[in-house]
C-alpha positions as semicolon CSV with decimal commas, in nm:
position;residue;x (nm);y (nm);z (nm)
1;M;-5,075;-2,234;-1,483
2;T;-5,406;-2,001;-1,563
3;R;-5,280;-2,051;-1,930
4;M;-5,283;-2,405;-1,898
5;Q;-5,589;-2,469;-1,704
6;A;-5,766;-2,245;-2,002
7;G;-5,624;-2,477;-2,251
8;D;-5,381;-2,244;-2,388
9;L;-5,103;-2,443;-2,444
10;S;-4,921;-2,213;-2,698
11;G;-4,959;-1,905;-2,446
12;A;-4,790;-2,131;-2,150
13;L;-4,524;-2,221;-2,395
14;E;-4,414;-1,874;-2,459
15;M;-4,327;-1,872;-2,077
16;V;-4,070;-2,131;-2,125
17;D;-3,689;-2,070;-2,186
18;E;-3,556;-2,253;-2,499
19;E;-3,290;-2,424;-2,252
20;A;-3,572;-2,525;-1,999
21;V;-3,524;-2,882;-1,844
22;W;-3,818;-3,069;-1,682
23;Q;-3,732;-3,330;-1,490
24;E;-3,988;-3,634;-1,420
25;A;-3,941;-3,886;-1,173
26;E;-3,764;-4,206;-1,326
27;T;-4,047;-4,433;-1,191
28;L;-4,332;-4,278;-1,416
29;P;-4,400;-4,387;-1,763
30;W;-4,292;-4,032;-1,880
31;S;-3,977;-4,030;-1,687
32;G;-3,640;-3,842;-1,755
33;Q;-3,583;-3,501;-1,901
34;W;-3,780;-3,292;-2,138
35;R;-3,626;-2,974;-2,304
36;G;-3,737;-2,645;-2,394
37;P;-4,086;-2,562;-2,502
38;D;-4,115;-2,852;-2,747
39;G;-4,020;-3,088;-2,484
40;F;-4,249;-2,965;-2,195
41;A;-4,557;-3,010;-2,498
42;R;-4,420;-3,334;-2,585
43;L;-4,418;-3,393;-2,189
44;E;-4,787;-3,321;-2,176
45;G;-4,875;-3,533;-2,468
46;A;-4,698;-3,828;-2,320
47;I;-4,881;-3,771;-1,988
48;N;-5,234;-3,747;-2,190
49;V;-5,170;-4,057;-2,385
50;S;-5,296;-4,294;-2,119
51;A;-5,463;-4,086;-1,857
52;E;-5,650;-3,724;-1,873
53;M;-5,479;-3,505;-1,622
54;T;-5,677;-3,202;-1,470
55;V;-5,552;-2,933;-1,216
56;R;-5,797;-2,894;-0,973
57;D;-5,653;-2,631;-0,767
58;Y;-5,305;-2,511;-0,668
59;A;-5,086;-2,278;-0,478
60;I;-4,775;-2,099;-0,584
61;V;-4,466;-1,989;-0,367
62;E;-4,256;-1,750;-0,495
63;A;-3,848;-1,714;-0,332
64;G;-3,646;-1,517;-0,579
65;E;-3,565;-1,720;-0,879
66;V;-3,732;-2,042;-0,717
67;V;-4,114;-2,088;-0,739
68;E;-4,299;-2,383;-0,582
69;M;-4,622;-2,494;-0,714
70;R;-4,839;-2,696;-0,511
71;L;-5,091;-2,891;-0,727
72;N;-5,401;-3,106;-0,671
73;L;-5,415;-3,309;-0,964
74;E;-5,676;-3,544;-1,090
75;F;-5,599;-3,833;-1,358
76;V;-5,850;-4,020;-1,508
77;S;-5,749;-4,358;-1,688
78;R;-5,854;-4,367;-2,040
79;K;-5,878;-4,773;-2,010
80;S;-6,145;-4,749;-1,751
81;G;-6,227;-4,397;-1,636
82;R;-6,115;-4,475;-1,311
83;R;-5,996;-4,155;-1,127
84;L;-5,705;-4,068;-0,917
85;P;-5,654;-3,755;-0,715
86;M;-5,268;-3,675;-0,656
87;E;-5,091;-3,402;-0,494
88;V;-4,764;-3,329;-0,684
89;V;-4,508;-3,037;-0,583
90;E;-4,341;-2,891;-0,863
91;H;-3,992;-2,668;-0,823
92;Y;-3,935;-2,423;-1,092
93;T;-3,615;-2,204;-1,157
94;V;-3,770;-1,868;-1,326
95;R;-3,517;-1,597;-1,476
96;E;-3,609;-1,298;-1,647
97;G;-3,999;-1,399;-1,649
98;K;-3,908;-1,754;-1,829
99;I;-3,902;-2,085;-1,681
100;H;-3,573;-2,245;-1,689
101;G;-3,608;-2,582;-1,548
102;A;-3,857;-2,766;-1,298
103;N;-3,840;-3,078;-1,112
104;A;-4,183;-3,259;-1,031
105;F;-4,263;-3,443;-0,709
106;Y;-4,557;-3,671;-0,706
107;K;-4,700;-3,796;-0,379
108;D;-4,736;-4,165;-0,484
109;T;-4,561;-4,246;-0,824
110;Q;-4,659;-4,620;-0,783
111;A;-5,057;-4,515;-0,758
112;V;-4,996;-4,330;-1,107
113;N;-4,840;-4,634;-1,264
114;D;-5,094;-4,856;-1,163
115;L;-5,359;-4,642;-1,313
116;V;-5,187;-4,606;-1,633
117;K;-5,096;-4,975;-1,645
118;H;-5,417;-5,134;-1,510
119;G;-5,662;-4,867;-1,579
């Protein structure tokens, strides 16, 4: 997370296994499965098309191969500049220091969709 906050996407991608799968909610514009480091980079790009996403703070809870990240994000509409604070919980599977998968759970996907669609 520190690498992502510092804008070091390439450093963050080094932690992603080639077979990793990110699962995003089907109701979001960037829904579906994103695979491997390239998929994660494309996911970040897809999110940032219509809104700038910033991590305000986070907490990490580790339990063996399962890691939970509790994020306080802020989305800013590229259309209107409107800001949307959003809580997101992500569950990661980590093996041998590499991310093998993640599921993201947004507090309010409808609010994100409204921001993306209407600004």
